[in-house]
Amino acid sequence: MKNLDEYLDSYLEGSSDPGTAVMLIGHWGSGKTHYIQGYFRRRAELSAPSEVLSNSTYRKWWHRPFLKSGPSVRPAAASPTQHLYASFFGAEGAAAISDQFLSQLYPALNSTLGKVLGAAAIRLSNIGVQVASAGTVTDAAREEDAKAIKRWLSNPKGRVLVFDDLERASMPIEMCLSIINSYVERDGLKVIVLANDAEIDVNSAYGRWKEKVVGKTVRVISDPGAVLDSLLSELDEGPVKKAVKDDRAALLAVMEVSSLINYRSVRSLVFDAQRLLKILDRRLYDSQEGVLELLKFSIALGGEFRAGRLEPEEVEIVQQCFVIRVKDKSKRTERDLYILDLEERFASVLALDSVVPASELVSFWRVGTLDVEVANAALLQNALVVGAQAQPAWQRLWELRRLSISRYNEARVALLASIEQKALYVQGEILHVVGIALTLEDFGVGLFPQYREIHLWVQQYASDPIVYDRLERSVGWLDGGDAYAGLGFHKRRDPRFMRAFEVLEILVERAEQKRLLADVPVLLLQIRSRDYSNIYSFGASGSADGKPWIHLVDTDEMADLLLHDGAVQSPLLSLLIKRYSEDSLAKFRVEWRSLRLLRETLRQRIRELPDPFCAIATETVSDASSSIREALVRVINFTRRHEGRVSQRRDVA
């Protein structure tokens, strides 16, 4: 910002815009404060030593301490262009501003006499009156000290005031500008104002007052190179600092295609990346390419997210814009167009691939935490972190458009070999194979040419006992089947994919139920011993691990547990209610039919009980039934809305 430096030099020397303030405007985080601090630092470094006040001058002006005991109250070391800084943030009046200036001029007043006297009173030169009224500190100040303070405050030569956060003041904007004007007109000081004008109400008196007070308004735009230079001086030694230094061109390319560079956001995101390297698998720390990918993605989409221009779920959509591209152009919304624009710009600088799943990064950006296990699982399948040969074959083929012929052939052979060996049993892995197979099919190269439809291959492969007995769920039925290991499924909106998804979902559910059925005797034994953790656990999940299983129990056996010797087992019934009240994703919906059978069985048994046991049990079971019914209605309404949104995402028309 050489031109701006030159203009401010001219302003401070009286050659430009005399008798007015200068305003630097820019969005939040554009680096206004950072720039002005750097400007005064550069100006001080260029100043001749002779211009600095000598120690003898200090001794002459401040020949005795302001207080009898404690540190001397004297102005901070002067520079040729000494500047004082005040923030309007939360300020409610002129005194709050002058307090900030005075505390910089006389640091000792910050904790001693200044608290008694008040900066505003000192500035108005009635220090003697205030000291006299203070009583206990009457002789704390000498008359000559008061005169010295008055001389110092009334001598504007070389003094510059910087006002920040104009848009965040608690007082009206016209009052803020009036305070600024008093320093400019009455005291003849040079004043620089920093503001985010986009947050100032244009319908207020701002326009009229600004015209009278401000001579020139200059917009500050973050310089990407300066932002990176500043970060280098702050980062710890390690791979992030090395990437900022060695891969400067790649990071600058990302910043240059961003719609708005926010100095604070970039700084925060880079420091987030530095912290991530300390908590994730060490292999990311050792991968220079992986670190660079993390930084590029963070600066690109993290910057958009932190600025409030992207919703959490939209971060992943930018990576995979297929759902938008297949829409009829006439049906695309403004959000669709914005996301497509982001995808085009950031794809041009290769900033859309993240070694850490986007969903986990969003969580980290929002609250500072993420699922380390999920993040590491994705890391250890990423070629940049573990090398191409260590990647699962399906993941190598996922990047089909980037593969050379030789790498494609190697990955294809490896994938077919893993399928032959029945090595794929996680739901997400199989669905990735489905997406890859459909993509290849559309390119005219079938992965399973012997199968007329891909769902037929899924049915045959996942039904094989070697695979079936190990089938493992990774995608919930309400999640829409979007991704696994941080990678979106190819063709996941294609009807062929959805048919295969539904076939696999049924097989996974049956496999889970088969394993749970074998566990039922153990689960019932735990309940009889009053261990109810598999009904509802306040801590870690029990052996049922949050999966539905109650429908696998004989209704009479479950009724025996709930109604014993004429008394309802209230603790067990209460946890059963809690099980369904907190099941917002309807994980236990397969149990709902068995609940109705259980209720009827209990009612039949209760009718045979003598009073008062019949009346007590009837009331208890009736209340519990009402609570469970209300919970299920809430779940049904939620899932209907959620399924509607999923269906909209699946709609390719």
Tab-separated table of N, CA, C and O in Angstrom, residues 455-516:
chain	number	residue	atom	x	y	z
A	455	HIS	N	-27.667	-53.076	-9.243
A	455	HIS	CA	-28.243	-53.568	-7.988
A	455	HIS	C	-28.217	-55.092	-7.928
A	455	HIS	O	-28.217	-55.679	-6.836
A	456	LEU	N	-28.178	-55.749	-9.089
A	456	LEU	CA	-28.084	-57.211	-9.106
A	456	LEU	C	-26.710	-57.664	-8.619
A	456	LEU	O	-26.596	-58.680	-7.916
A	457	TRP	N	-25.680	-56.897	-8.980
A	457	TRP	CA	-24.347	-57.223	-8.453
A	457	TRP	C	-24.316	-57.029	-6.936
A	457	TRP	O	-23.773	-57.857	-6.204
A	458	VAL	N	-24.912	-55.920	-6.444
A	458	VAL	CA	-24.945	-55.656	-5.003
A	458	VAL	C	-25.646	-56.802	-4.278
A	458	VAL	O	-25.164	-57.293	-3.244
A	459	GLN	N	-26.792	-57.242	-4.813
A	459	GLN	CA	-27.550	-58.325	-4.198
A	459	GLN	C	-26.703	-59.589	-4.106
A	459	GLN	O	-26.635	-60.233	-3.044
A	460	GLN	N	-26.010	-59.934	-5.195
A	460	GLN	CA	-25.207	-61.156	-5.216
A	460	GLN	C	-23.987	-61.048	-4.306
A	460	GLN	O	-23.700	-61.942	-3.513
A	461	TYR	N	-23.297	-59.898	-4.376
A	461	TYR	CA	-22.058	-59.744	-3.615
A	461	TYR	C	-22.330	-59.665	-2.113
A	461	TYR	O	-21.696	-60.367	-1.314
A	462	ALA	N	-23.271	-58.808	-1.708
A	462	ALA	CA	-23.511	-58.597	-0.277
A	462	ALA	C	-24.245	-59.759	0.369
A	462	ALA	O	-24.246	-59.883	1.599
A	463	SER	N	-24.867	-60.636	-0.432
A	463	SER	CA	-25.556	-61.800	0.128
A	463	SER	C	-24.609	-62.965	0.367
A	463	SER	O	-24.987	-63.931	1.056
A	464	ASP	N	-23.428	-62.895	-0.204
A	464	ASP	CA	-22.443	-63.954	0.013
A	464	ASP	C	-22.156	-64.049	1.520
A	464	ASP	O	-21.869	-63.043	2.163
A	465	PRO	N	-22.234	-65.238	2.109
A	465	PRO	CA	-22.063	-65.367	3.566
A	465	PRO	C	-20.778	-64.738	4.095
A	465	PRO	O	-20.769	-64.188	5.206
A	466	ILE	N	-19.695	-64.785	3.312
A	466	ILE	CA	-18.428	-64.209	3.775
A	466	ILE	C	-18.568	-62.704	3.986
A	466	ILE	O	-18.019	-62.128	4.935
A	467	VAL	N	-19.321	-62.054	3.088
A	467	VAL	CA	-19.547	-60.608	3.187
A	467	VAL	C	-20.698	-60.315	4.145
A	467	VAL	O	-20.600	-59.453	5.021
A	468	TYR	N	-21.799	-61.067	3.977
A	468	TYR	CA	-23.030	-60.795	4.727
A	468	TYR	C	-22.810	-60.817	6.235
A	468	TYR	O	-23.318	-59.965	6.963
A	469	ASP	N	-22.045	-61.784	6.709
A	469	ASP	CA	-21.832	-61.902	8.149
A	469	ASP	C	-20.993	-60.769	8.726
A	469	ASP	O	-20.935	-60.600	9.950
A	470	ARG	N	-20.335	-59.996	7.851
A	470	ARG	CA	-19.511	-58.875	8.326
A	470	ARG	C	-20.050	-57.518	7.894
A	470	ARG	O	-19.431	-56.485	8.194
A	471	LEU	N	-21.169	-57.490	7.176
A	471	LEU	CA	-21.704	-56.222	6.671
A	471	LEU	C	-21.785	-55.181	7.785
A	471	LEU	O	-22.304	-55.457	8.865
A	472	GLU	N	-21.291	-53.994	7.477
A	472	GLU	CA	-21.193	-52.951	8.500
A	472	GLU	C	-21.829	-51.666	7.975
A	472	GLU	O	-21.503	-51.189	6.890
A	473	ARG	N	-22.737	-51.108	8.766
A	473	ARG	CA	-23.416	-49.876	8.348
A	473	ARG	C	-22.484	-48.676	8.459
A	473	ARG	O	-21.715	-48.553	9.402
A	474	SER	N	-22.597	-47.764	7.484
A	474	SER	CA	-21.836	-46.507	7.556
A	474	SER	C	-22.671	-45.311	7.136
A	474	SER	O	-22.286	-44.179	7.366
A	475	VAL	N	-23.827	-45.565	6.516
A	475	VAL	CA	-24.685	-44.480	6.033
A	475	VAL	C	-26.094	-44.740	6.516
A	475	VAL	O	-26.667	-45.791	6.231
A	476	GLY	N	-26.667	-43.782	7.264
A	476	GLY	CA	-28.022	-43.940	7.777
A	476	GLY	C	-29.066	-43.737	6.698
A	476	GLY	O	-28.831	-43.038	5.712
A	477	TRP	N	-30.246	-44.311	6.913
A	477	TRP	CA	-31.292	-44.221	5.894
A	477	TRP	C	-31.812	-42.799	5.734
A	477	TRP	O	-32.336	-42.429	4.688
A	478	LEU	N	-31.637	-41.955	6.788
A	478	LEU	CA	-32.071	-40.561	6.676
A	478	LEU	C	-30.986	-39.657	6.112
A	478	LEU	O	-31.229	-38.491	5.840
A	479	ASP	N	-29.785	-40.185	5.945
A	479	ASP	CA	-28.681	-39.344	5.491
A	479	ASP	C	-28.669	-39.171	3.982
A	479	ASP	O	-27.863	-38.408	3.450
A	480	GLY	N	-29.492	-39.905	3.275
A	480	GLY	CA	-29.576	-39.734	1.834
A	480	GLY	C	-28.460	-40.410	1.073
A	480	GLY	O	-28.358	-40.260	-0.140
A	481	GLY	N	-27.610	-41.166	1.725
A	481	GLY	CA	-26.551	-41.888	1.020
A	481	GLY	C	-25.616	-40.980	0.269
A	481	GLY	O	-25.368	-41.183	-0.922
A	482	ASP	N	-25.063	-39.976	0.929
A	482	ASP	CA	-24.272	-38.973	0.229
A	482	ASP	C	-22.776	-39.252	0.175
A	482	ASP	O	-22.127	-38.901	-0.800
A	483	ALA	N	-22.193	-39.799	1.229
A	483	ALA	CA	-20.733	-39.858	1.270
A	483	ALA	C	-20.249	-40.926	2.239
A	483	ALA	O	-20.976	-41.379	3.122
A	484	TYR	N	-18.979	-41.285	2.053
A	484	TYR	CA	-18.286	-42.156	2.994
A	484	TYR	C	-16.810	-41.785	2.953
A	484	TYR	O	-16.265	-41.497	1.882
A	485	ALA	N	-16.169	-41.779	4.122
A	485	ALA	CA	-14.746	-41.430	4.244
A	485	ALA	C	-14.460	-40.042	3.674
A	485	ALA	O	-13.397	-39.797	3.107
A	486	GLY	N	-15.439	-39.140	3.828
A	486	GLY	CA	-15.227	-37.766	3.386
A	486	GLY	C	-15.358	-37.559	1.893
A	486	GLY	O	-15.134	-36.450	1.397
A	487	LEU	N	-15.759	-38.594	1.147
A	487	LEU	CA	-15.880	-38.497	-0.313
A	487	LEU	C	-17.319	-38.772	-0.730
A	487	LEU	O	-17.919	-39.770	-0.314
A	488	GLY	N	-17.861	-37.878	-1.542
A	488	GLY	CA	-19.221	-38.076	-2.032
A	488	GLY	C	-19.283	-39.220	-3.026
A	488	GLY	O	-18.341	-39.461	-3.783
A	489	PHE	N	-20.409	-39.936	-3.021
A	489	PHE	CA	-20.571	-41.046	-3.954
A	489	PHE	C	-20.804	-40.515	-5.363
A	489	PHE	O	-21.636	-39.627	-5.575
A	490	HIS	N	-20.112	-41.069	-6.333
A	490	HIS	CA	-20.407	-40.764	-7.730
A	490	HIS	C	-21.810	-41.269	-8.056
A	490	HIS	O	-22.244	-42.318	-7.556
A	491	LYS	N	-22.521	-40.505	-8.870
A	491	LYS	CA	-23.854	-40.888	-9.359
A	491	LYS	C	-24.872	-41.070	-8.231
A	491	LYS	O	-25.866	-41.791	-8.375
A	492	ARG	N	-24.665	-40.411	-7.096
A	492	ARG	CA	-25.530	-40.670	-5.954
A	492	ARG	C	-26.941	-40.130	-6.122
A	492	ARG	O	-27.800	-40.410	-5.278
A	493	ARG	N	-27.218	-39.361	-7.172
A	493	ARG	CA	-28.586	-38.928	-7.461
A	493	ARG	C	-29.199	-39.748	-8.603
A	493	ARG	O	-30.337	-39.531	-8.978
A	494	ASP	N	-28.430	-40.660	-9.135
A	494	ASP	CA	-28.879	-41.494	-10.247
A	494	ASP	C	-29.861	-42.549	-9.725
A	494	ASP	O	-29.594	-43.199	-8.708
A	495	PRO	N	-30.999	-42.750	-10.391
A	495	PRO	CA	-31.955	-43.778	-9.946
A	495	PRO	C	-31.323	-45.163	-9.833
A	495	PRO	O	-31.718	-45.957	-8.962
A	496	ARG	N	-30.350	-45.466	-10.673
A	496	ARG	CA	-29.680	-46.766	-10.594
A	496	ARG	C	-28.911	-46.892	-9.278
A	496	ARG	O	-28.884	-47.964	-8.650
A	497	PHE	N	-28.286	-45.793	-8.870
A	497	PHE	CA	-27.564	-45.797	-7.599
A	497	PHE	C	-28.539	-45.975	-6.440
A	497	PHE	O	-28.285	-46.755	-5.508
A	498	MET	N	-29.660	-45.239	-6.477
A	498	MET	CA	-30.610	-45.305	-5.374
A	498	MET	C	-31.226	-46.697	-5.248
A	498	MET	O	-31.477	-47.174	-4.139
A	499	ARG	N	-31.426	-47.373	-6.371
A	499	ARG	CA	-31.946	-48.751	-6.315
A	499	ARG	C	-30.917	-49.657	-5.629
A	499	ARG	O	-31.270	-50.479	-4.770
A	500	ALA	N	-29.653	-49.518	-5.997
A	500	ALA	CA	-28.589	-50.312	-5.370
A	500	ALA	C	-28.477	-49.973	-3.883
A	500	ALA	O	-28.264	-50.855	-3.044
A	501	PHE	N	-28.613	-48.686	-3.549
A	501	PHE	CA	-28.564	-48.252	-2.153
A	501	PHE	C	-29.651	-48.942	-1.330
A	501	PHE	O	-29.405	-49.429	-0.214
A	502	GLU	N	-30.875	-48.992	-1.873
A	502	GLU	CA	-31.995	-49.586	-1.143
A	502	GLU	C	-31.800	-51.092	-0.955
A	502	GLU	O	-32.106	-51.640	0.114
A	503	VAL	N	-31.277	-51.768	-1.985
A	503	VAL	CA	-31.006	-53.203	-1.865
A	503	VAL	C	-29.975	-53.459	-0.769
A	503	VAL	O	-30.140	-54.345	0.079
A	504	LEU	N	-28.902	-52.659	-0.770
A	504	LEU	CA	-27.847	-52.830	0.229
A	504	LEU	C	-28.350	-52.484	1.629
A	504	LEU	O	-27.993	-53.140	2.616
A	505	GLU	N	-29.196	-51.461	1.726
A	505	GLU	CA	-29.749	-51.058	3.019
A	505	GLU	C	-30.524	-52.205	3.664
A	505	GLU	O	-30.386	-52.484	4.862
A	506	ILE	N	-31.312	-52.896	2.872
A	506	ILE	CA	-32.087	-54.034	3.393
A	506	ILE	C	-31.161	-55.139	3.880
A	506	ILE	O	-31.358	-55.711	4.962
A	507	LEU	N	-30.117	-55.424	3.107
A	507	LEU	CA	-29.183	-56.481	3.491
A	507	LEU	C	-28.406	-56.114	4.758
A	507	LEU	O	-28.178	-56.960	5.627
A	508	VAL	N	-27.990	-54.836	4.858
A	508	VAL	CA	-27.264	-54.389	6.053
A	508	VAL	C	-28.159	-54.511	7.279
A	508	VAL	O	-27.732	-54.980	8.348
A	509	GLU	N	-29.419	-54.108	7.142
A	509	GLU	CA	-30.346	-54.174	8.271
A	509	GLU	C	-30.565	-55.618	8.705
A	509	GLU	O	-30.567	-55.933	9.904
A	510	ARG	N	-30.711	-56.520	7.733
A	510	ARG	CA	-30.907	-57.937	8.064
A	510	ARG	C	-29.669	-58.523	8.742
A	510	ARG	O	-29.796	-59.304	9.700
A	511	ALA	N	-28.497	-58.130	8.258
A	511	ALA	CA	-27.255	-58.643	8.849
A	511	ALA	C	-27.115	-58.161	10.291
A	511	ALA	O	-26.694	-58.917	11.178
A	512	GLU	N	-27.468	-56.896	10.529
A	512	GLU	CA	-27.425	-56.360	11.894
A	512	GLU	C	-28.390	-57.114	12.800
A	512	GLU	O	-28.049	-57.475	13.943
A	513	GLN	N	-29.592	-57.359	12.286
A	513	GLN	CA	-30.603	-58.047	13.085
A	513	GLN	C	-30.183	-59.477	13.394
A	513	GLN	O	-30.431	-59.989	14.487
A	514	LYS	N	-29.537	-60.125	12.421
A	514	LYS	CA	-29.056	-61.496	12.634
A	514	LYS	C	-28.052	-61.540	13.787
A	514	LYS	O	-28.121	-62.417	14.659
A	515	ARG	N	-27.136	-60.575	13.798
A	515	ARG	CA	-26.132	-60.555	14.864
A	515	ARG	C	-26.770	-60.208	16.208
A	515	ARG	O	-26.409	-60.767	17.257
A	516	LEU	N	-27.731	-59.290	16.184
A	516	LEU	CA	-28.397	-58.904	17.423
A	516	LEU	C	-29.263	-60.033	17.972
A	516	LEU	O	-29.380	-60.208	19.191
